[in-house]
Coordinates of C-alpha atoms and ligand atoms in Angstrom, one line a residue:
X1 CA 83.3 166.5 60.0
X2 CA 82.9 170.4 59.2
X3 CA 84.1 171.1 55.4
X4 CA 86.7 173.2 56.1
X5 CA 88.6 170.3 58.2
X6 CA 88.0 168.0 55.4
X7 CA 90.1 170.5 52.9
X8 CA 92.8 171.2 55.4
X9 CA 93.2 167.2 55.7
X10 CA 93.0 166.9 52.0
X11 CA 95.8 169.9 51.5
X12 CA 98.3 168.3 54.2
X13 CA 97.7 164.7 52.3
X14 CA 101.0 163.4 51.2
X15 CA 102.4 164.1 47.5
X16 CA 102.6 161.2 44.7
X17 CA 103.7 161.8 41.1
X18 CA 102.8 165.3 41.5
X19 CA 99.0 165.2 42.5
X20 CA 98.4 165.4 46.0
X21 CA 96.7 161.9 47.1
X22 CA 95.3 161.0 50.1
X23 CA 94.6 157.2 51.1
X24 CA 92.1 155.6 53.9
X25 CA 91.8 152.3 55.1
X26 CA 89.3 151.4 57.7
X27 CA 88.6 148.6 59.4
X28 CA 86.4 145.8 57.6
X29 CA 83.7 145.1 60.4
X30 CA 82.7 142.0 58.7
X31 CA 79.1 143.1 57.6
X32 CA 80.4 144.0 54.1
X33 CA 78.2 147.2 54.3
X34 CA 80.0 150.1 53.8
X35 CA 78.8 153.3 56.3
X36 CA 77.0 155.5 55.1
X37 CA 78.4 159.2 54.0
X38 CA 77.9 162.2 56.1
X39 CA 74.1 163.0 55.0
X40 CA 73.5 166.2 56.8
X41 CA 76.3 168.3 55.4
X42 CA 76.1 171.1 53.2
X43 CA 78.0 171.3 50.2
X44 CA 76.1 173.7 48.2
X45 CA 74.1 172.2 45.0
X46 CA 74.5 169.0 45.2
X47 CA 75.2 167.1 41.9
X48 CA 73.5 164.3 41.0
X49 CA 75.1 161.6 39.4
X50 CA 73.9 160.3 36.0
X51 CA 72.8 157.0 35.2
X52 CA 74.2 155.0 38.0
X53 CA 72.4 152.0 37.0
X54 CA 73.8 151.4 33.8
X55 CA 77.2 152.2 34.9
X56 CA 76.5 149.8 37.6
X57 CA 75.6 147.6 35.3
X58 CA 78.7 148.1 32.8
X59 CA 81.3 148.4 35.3
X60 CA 79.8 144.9 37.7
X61 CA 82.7 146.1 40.1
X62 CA 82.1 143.4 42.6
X63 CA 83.3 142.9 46.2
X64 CA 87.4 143.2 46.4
X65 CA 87.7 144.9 42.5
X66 CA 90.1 147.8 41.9
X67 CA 88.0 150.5 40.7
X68 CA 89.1 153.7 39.2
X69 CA 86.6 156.8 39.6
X70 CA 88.7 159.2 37.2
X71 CA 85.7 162.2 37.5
X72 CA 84.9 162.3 41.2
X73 CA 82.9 165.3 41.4
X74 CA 81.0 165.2 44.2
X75 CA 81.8 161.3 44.6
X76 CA 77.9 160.0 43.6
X77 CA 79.3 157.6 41.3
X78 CA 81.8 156.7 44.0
X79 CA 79.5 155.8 47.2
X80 CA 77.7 153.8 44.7
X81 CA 80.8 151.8 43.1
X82 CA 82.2 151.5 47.2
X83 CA 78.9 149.9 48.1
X84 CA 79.7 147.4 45.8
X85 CA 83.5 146.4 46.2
X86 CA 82.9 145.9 49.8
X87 CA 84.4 144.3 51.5
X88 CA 88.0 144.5 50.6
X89 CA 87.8 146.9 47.7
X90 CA 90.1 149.6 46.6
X91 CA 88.8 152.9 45.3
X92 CA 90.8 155.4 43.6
X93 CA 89.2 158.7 42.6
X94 CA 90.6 161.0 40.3
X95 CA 89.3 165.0 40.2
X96 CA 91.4 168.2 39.2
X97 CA 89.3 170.5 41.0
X98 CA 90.5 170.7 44.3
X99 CA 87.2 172.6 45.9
X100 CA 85.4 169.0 44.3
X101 CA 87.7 167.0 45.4
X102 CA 87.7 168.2 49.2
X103 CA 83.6 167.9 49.1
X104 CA 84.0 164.1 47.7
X105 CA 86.4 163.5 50.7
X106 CA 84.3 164.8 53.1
X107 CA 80.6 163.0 51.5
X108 CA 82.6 159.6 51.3
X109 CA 83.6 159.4 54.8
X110 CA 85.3 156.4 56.1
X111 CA 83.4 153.6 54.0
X112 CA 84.2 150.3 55.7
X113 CA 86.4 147.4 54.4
X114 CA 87.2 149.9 51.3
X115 CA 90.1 151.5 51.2
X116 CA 89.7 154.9 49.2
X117 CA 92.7 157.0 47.5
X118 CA 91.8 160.8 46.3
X119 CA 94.1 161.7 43.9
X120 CA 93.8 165.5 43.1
X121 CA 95.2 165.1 39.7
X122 CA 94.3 164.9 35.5
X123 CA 92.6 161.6 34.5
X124 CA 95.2 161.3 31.8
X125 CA 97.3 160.7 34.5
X126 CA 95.5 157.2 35.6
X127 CA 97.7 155.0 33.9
X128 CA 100.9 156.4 35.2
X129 CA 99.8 156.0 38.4
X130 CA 98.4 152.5 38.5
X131 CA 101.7 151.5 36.5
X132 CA 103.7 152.9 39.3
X133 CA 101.5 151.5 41.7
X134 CA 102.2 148.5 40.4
X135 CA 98.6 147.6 40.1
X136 CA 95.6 147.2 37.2
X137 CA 92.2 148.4 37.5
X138 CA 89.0 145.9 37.2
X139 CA 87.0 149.1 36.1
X140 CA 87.7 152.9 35.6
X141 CA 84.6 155.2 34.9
X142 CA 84.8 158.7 33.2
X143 CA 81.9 161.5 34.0
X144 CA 83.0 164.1 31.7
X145 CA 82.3 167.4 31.3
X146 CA 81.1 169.6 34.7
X147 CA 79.3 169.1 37.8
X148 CA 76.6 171.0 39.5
X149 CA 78.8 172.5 42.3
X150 CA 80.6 174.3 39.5
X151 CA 77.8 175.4 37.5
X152 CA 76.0 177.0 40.3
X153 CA 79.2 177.7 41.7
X154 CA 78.5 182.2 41.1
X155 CA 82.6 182.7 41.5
X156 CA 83.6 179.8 38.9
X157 CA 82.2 181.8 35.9
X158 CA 81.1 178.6 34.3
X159 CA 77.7 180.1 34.1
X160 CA 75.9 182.3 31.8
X161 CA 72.8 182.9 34.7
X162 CA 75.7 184.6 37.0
X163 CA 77.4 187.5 36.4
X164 CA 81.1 186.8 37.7
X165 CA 84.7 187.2 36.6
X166 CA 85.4 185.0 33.0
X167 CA 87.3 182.2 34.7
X168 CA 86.0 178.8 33.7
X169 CA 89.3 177.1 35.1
X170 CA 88.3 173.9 36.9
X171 CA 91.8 174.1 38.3
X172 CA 91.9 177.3 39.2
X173 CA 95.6 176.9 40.4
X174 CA 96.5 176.6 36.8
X175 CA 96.2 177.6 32.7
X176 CA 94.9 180.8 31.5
X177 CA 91.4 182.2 32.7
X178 CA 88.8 182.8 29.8
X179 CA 89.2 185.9 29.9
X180 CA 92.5 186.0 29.0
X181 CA 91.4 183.4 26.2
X182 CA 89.0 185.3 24.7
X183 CA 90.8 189.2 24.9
X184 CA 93.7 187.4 23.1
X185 CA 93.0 185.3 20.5
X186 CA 92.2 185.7 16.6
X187 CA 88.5 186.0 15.3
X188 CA 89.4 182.9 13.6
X189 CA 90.6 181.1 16.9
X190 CA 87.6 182.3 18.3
X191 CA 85.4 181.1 15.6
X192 CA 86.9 177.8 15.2
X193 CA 86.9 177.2 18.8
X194 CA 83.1 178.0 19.2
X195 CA 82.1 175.5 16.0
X196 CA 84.9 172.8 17.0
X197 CA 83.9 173.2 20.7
X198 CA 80.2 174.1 20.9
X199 CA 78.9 173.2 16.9
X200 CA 77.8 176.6 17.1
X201 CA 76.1 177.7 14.2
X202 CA 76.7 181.7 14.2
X203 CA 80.7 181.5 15.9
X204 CA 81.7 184.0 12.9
X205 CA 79.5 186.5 14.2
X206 CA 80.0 185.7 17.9
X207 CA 83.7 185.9 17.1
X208 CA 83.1 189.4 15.3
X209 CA 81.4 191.2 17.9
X210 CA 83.8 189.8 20.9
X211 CA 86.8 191.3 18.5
X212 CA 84.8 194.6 18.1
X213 CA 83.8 194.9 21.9
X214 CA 87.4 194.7 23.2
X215 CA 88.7 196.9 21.2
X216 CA 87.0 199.4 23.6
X217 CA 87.4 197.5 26.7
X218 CA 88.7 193.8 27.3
X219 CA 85.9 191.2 28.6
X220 CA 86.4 190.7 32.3
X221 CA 83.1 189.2 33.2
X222 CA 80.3 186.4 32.2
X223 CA 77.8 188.9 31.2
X224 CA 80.1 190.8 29.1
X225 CA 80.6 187.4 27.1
X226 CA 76.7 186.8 27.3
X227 CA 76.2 190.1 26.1
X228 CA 78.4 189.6 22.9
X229 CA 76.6 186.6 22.5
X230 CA 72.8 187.7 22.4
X231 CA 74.2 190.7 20.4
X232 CA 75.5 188.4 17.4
X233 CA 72.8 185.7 17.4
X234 CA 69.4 187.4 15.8
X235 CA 66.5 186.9 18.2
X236 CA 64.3 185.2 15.5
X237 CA 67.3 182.3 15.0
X238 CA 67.6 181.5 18.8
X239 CA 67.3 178.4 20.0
X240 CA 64.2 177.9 22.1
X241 CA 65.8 174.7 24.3
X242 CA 68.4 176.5 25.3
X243 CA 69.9 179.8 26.2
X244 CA 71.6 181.1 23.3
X245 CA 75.2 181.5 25.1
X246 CA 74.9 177.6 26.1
X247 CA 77.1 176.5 23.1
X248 CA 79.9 179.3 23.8
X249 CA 80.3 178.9 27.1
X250 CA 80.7 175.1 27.0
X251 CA 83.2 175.7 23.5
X252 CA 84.7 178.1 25.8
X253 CA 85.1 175.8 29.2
X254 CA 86.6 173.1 26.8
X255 CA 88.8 175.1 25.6
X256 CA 90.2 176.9 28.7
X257 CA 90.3 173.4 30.2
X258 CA 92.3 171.4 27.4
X259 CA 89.3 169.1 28.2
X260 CA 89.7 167.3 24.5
X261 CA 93.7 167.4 24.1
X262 CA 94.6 164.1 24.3
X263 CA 91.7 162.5 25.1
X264 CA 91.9 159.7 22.5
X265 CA 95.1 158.8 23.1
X266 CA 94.3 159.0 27.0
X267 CA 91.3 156.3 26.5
X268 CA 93.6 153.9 24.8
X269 CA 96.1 154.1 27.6
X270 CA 93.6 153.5 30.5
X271 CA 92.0 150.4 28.4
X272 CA 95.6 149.1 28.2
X273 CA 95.6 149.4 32.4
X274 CA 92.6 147.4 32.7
X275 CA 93.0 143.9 33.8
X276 CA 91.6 141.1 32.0
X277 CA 87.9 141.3 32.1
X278 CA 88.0 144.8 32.9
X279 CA 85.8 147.6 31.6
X280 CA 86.3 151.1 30.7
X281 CA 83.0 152.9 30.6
X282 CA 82.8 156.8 29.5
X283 CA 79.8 159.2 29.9
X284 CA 80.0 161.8 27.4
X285 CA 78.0 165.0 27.3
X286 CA 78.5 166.8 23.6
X287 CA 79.1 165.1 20.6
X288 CA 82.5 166.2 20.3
X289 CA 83.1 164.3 23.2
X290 CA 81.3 161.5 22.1
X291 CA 82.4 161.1 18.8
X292 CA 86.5 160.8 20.4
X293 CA 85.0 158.3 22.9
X294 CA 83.2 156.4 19.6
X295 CA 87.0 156.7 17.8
X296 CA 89.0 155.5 20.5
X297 CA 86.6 152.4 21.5
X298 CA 86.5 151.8 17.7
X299 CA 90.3 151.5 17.5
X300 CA 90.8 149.2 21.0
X301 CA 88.1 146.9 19.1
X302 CA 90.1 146.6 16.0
X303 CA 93.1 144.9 17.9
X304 CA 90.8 142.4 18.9
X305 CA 92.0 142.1 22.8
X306 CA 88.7 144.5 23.6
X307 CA 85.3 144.1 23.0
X308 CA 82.8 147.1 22.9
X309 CA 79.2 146.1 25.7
X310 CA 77.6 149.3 24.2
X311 CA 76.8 148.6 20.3
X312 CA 74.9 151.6 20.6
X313 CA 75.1 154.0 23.2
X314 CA 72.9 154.3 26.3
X315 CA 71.0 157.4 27.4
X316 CA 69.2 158.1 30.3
X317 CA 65.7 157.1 31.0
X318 CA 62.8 159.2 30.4
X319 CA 62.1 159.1 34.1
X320 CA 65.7 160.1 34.7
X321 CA 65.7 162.8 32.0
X322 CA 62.4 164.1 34.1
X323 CA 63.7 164.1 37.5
X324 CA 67.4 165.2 36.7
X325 CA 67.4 167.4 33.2
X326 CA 70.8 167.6 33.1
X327 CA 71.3 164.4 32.2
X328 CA 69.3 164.7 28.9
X329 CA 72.6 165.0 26.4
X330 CA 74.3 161.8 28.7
X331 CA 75.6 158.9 26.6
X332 CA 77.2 156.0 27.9
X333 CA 79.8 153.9 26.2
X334 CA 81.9 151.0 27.6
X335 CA 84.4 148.7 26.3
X336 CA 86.1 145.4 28.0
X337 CA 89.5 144.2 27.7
X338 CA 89.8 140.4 26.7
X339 CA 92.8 139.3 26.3
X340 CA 96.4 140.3 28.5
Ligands
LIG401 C1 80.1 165.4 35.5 S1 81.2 165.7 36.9 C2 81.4 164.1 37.7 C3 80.4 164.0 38.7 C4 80.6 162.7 39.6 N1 80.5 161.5 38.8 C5 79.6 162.7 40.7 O1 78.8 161.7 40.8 O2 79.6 163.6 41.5 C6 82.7 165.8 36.1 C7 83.9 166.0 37.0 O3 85.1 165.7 36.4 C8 86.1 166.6 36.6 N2 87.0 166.5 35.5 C9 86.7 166.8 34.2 N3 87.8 166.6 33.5 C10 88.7 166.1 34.3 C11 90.1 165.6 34.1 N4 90.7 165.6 32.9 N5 90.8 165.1 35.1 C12 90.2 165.1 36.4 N6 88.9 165.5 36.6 C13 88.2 166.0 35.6 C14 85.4 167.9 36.8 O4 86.1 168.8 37.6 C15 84.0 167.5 37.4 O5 84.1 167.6 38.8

């Protein structure tokens, strides 16, 4: 199917609690194998998904679960979870960019004996929906953070190698652009989103010379923000493993994105929608992230009706790490509900 079908059919699917969803159901042939996705198209960069073994592994969706895929990206994690609750299955993907969303639709195809529901809508929003749906989910799986389509995306301006226009929106249909963000705020919003957002050690002065360079002009572009950046940050103290505007532009992409607001609160109410037996497993890429995931696991423990299967969290292989450096910062942490 060419891609731009695939995003007409996703933009005429029918509306459910205000996300736009739309639901297959083929035929179960009886071999239990689901087809294969459409391997000769091209999407762009492809993203590939991180540890899909241990999430495998975590998750044991088996055939017939109800599986909840609340980060669908590209849908990696999601041909490899439908292989698995074949036949009979149910997967429902989650994703609030709608470019990602319609490439996932398209990769996934028509997987046999599963039935697949896109849902172009907020994870926090999971709950809600199975609850109307009448329905509980034998796994749900969070990616967080960004995939590759976006990054390498030139127009996105999620990059610092890319001179665009400061958007960083993943829905770009909604919310203010980075830009607008970053022109507006304080030098103390600025700086305390950069350290909350990013740990960044020298926010003050990145904050400083952002207030100082639109007072002549605003910033419109990813190189103007990269340029404030390598301006405030001495060469000598410059990270070597990383470009020095890594930490702002991810502070900044959190920000712009709410991607933290609520996230605590939002784990707790997705463990709550998991059936017994159940598991709830969250990669996390920063340690902000990762230190909410650590809280709200800690907290579902306490009650006693959830038990944590990562005592530590997992990273990637060294062979992974190698083949797929984006993965490096990954860490993997699951919890399972016990009791009703
Ligand atoms: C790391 S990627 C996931 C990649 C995916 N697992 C795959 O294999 O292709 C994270 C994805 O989650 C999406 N995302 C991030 N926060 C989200 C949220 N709150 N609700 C829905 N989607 C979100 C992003 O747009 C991005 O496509």
């Amino acid at each position: 199917m060419p891609r731009s079908e695939a995003i007409v059919g996703f933009a005429q699917g029918s509306s459910h609690f205000g996300a736009m969803l739309f639901s297959r159901q083929v035929a179960d042939t009886g071999s239990g194998a689901p087809r294969s996705a459409n391997p000769g198209e091209d999407f762009g960069p492809a993203h590939e998904p991180v540890m899909v073994e241990e999430v495998l592994e975590a998750l044991s969706p088996s055939p017939g679960a109800v599986v909840v895929d609340g980060t669908m990206g590209q849908g990696g994690h999601s041909l490899a979870l439908i292989e698995r609750i074949a036949p009979g299955g149910t997967l429902i993907g989650f994703e609030w960019d709608p470019a990602m969303l319609a490439i996932a639709q398209v990769r996934i195809g028509d997987p046999r004996g599963v039935k697949v529901e896109f849902v172009s809508d907020d994870f926090r929003e999971i709950p809600r929906y199975l609850f109307r749906t009448g329905r509980t989910a034998d796994a749900i799986l969070l990616d967080l953070g960004l995939n590759t389509g976006q990054v390498l995306d030139p127009k996105r301006g999620f990059s610092f190698a890319h001179d665009a226009p400061l958007d960083m929106r993943m829905d770009r249909g909604r919310g203010e652009p980075a830009s607008a963000v970053l022109n507006r705020m304080s030098p103390v919003q600025i700086e305390d989103m950069l350290r909350d957002y990013g740990d960044e050690k020298w926010a003050r002065a990145i904050a400083k010379k952002i207030v100082e360079v639109r007072k002549s002009r605003p910033l419109t572009t990813t190189f103007d923000l990269v340029e404030c950046v390598l301006a405030a940050i001495p060469k000598g103290a410059r990270e070597k493993r990383i470009h020095p505007a890594t930490r702002t532009f991810q502070s900044v992409r959190v920000y712009v994105n709410r991607e933290l607001q609520g996230l605590e609160e939002a784990l707790g109410a997705m463990a709550e929608a998991l059936s017994p037996q159940g598991v709830l497993a969250v990669i996390s890429y920063h340690s902000g992230e990762d230190r909410i995931v650590k809280h709200a696991f800690r907290s579902l423990e306490a009650t006693e009706r959830f038990e944590s299967i990562t005592r530590k969290p997992r990273t990637p292989s060294a062979s992974e790490v190698e083949r797929n450096p984006r993965s490096r910062s990954a860490k993997l942490r699951a919890v399972r509900r016990l009791l009703p």
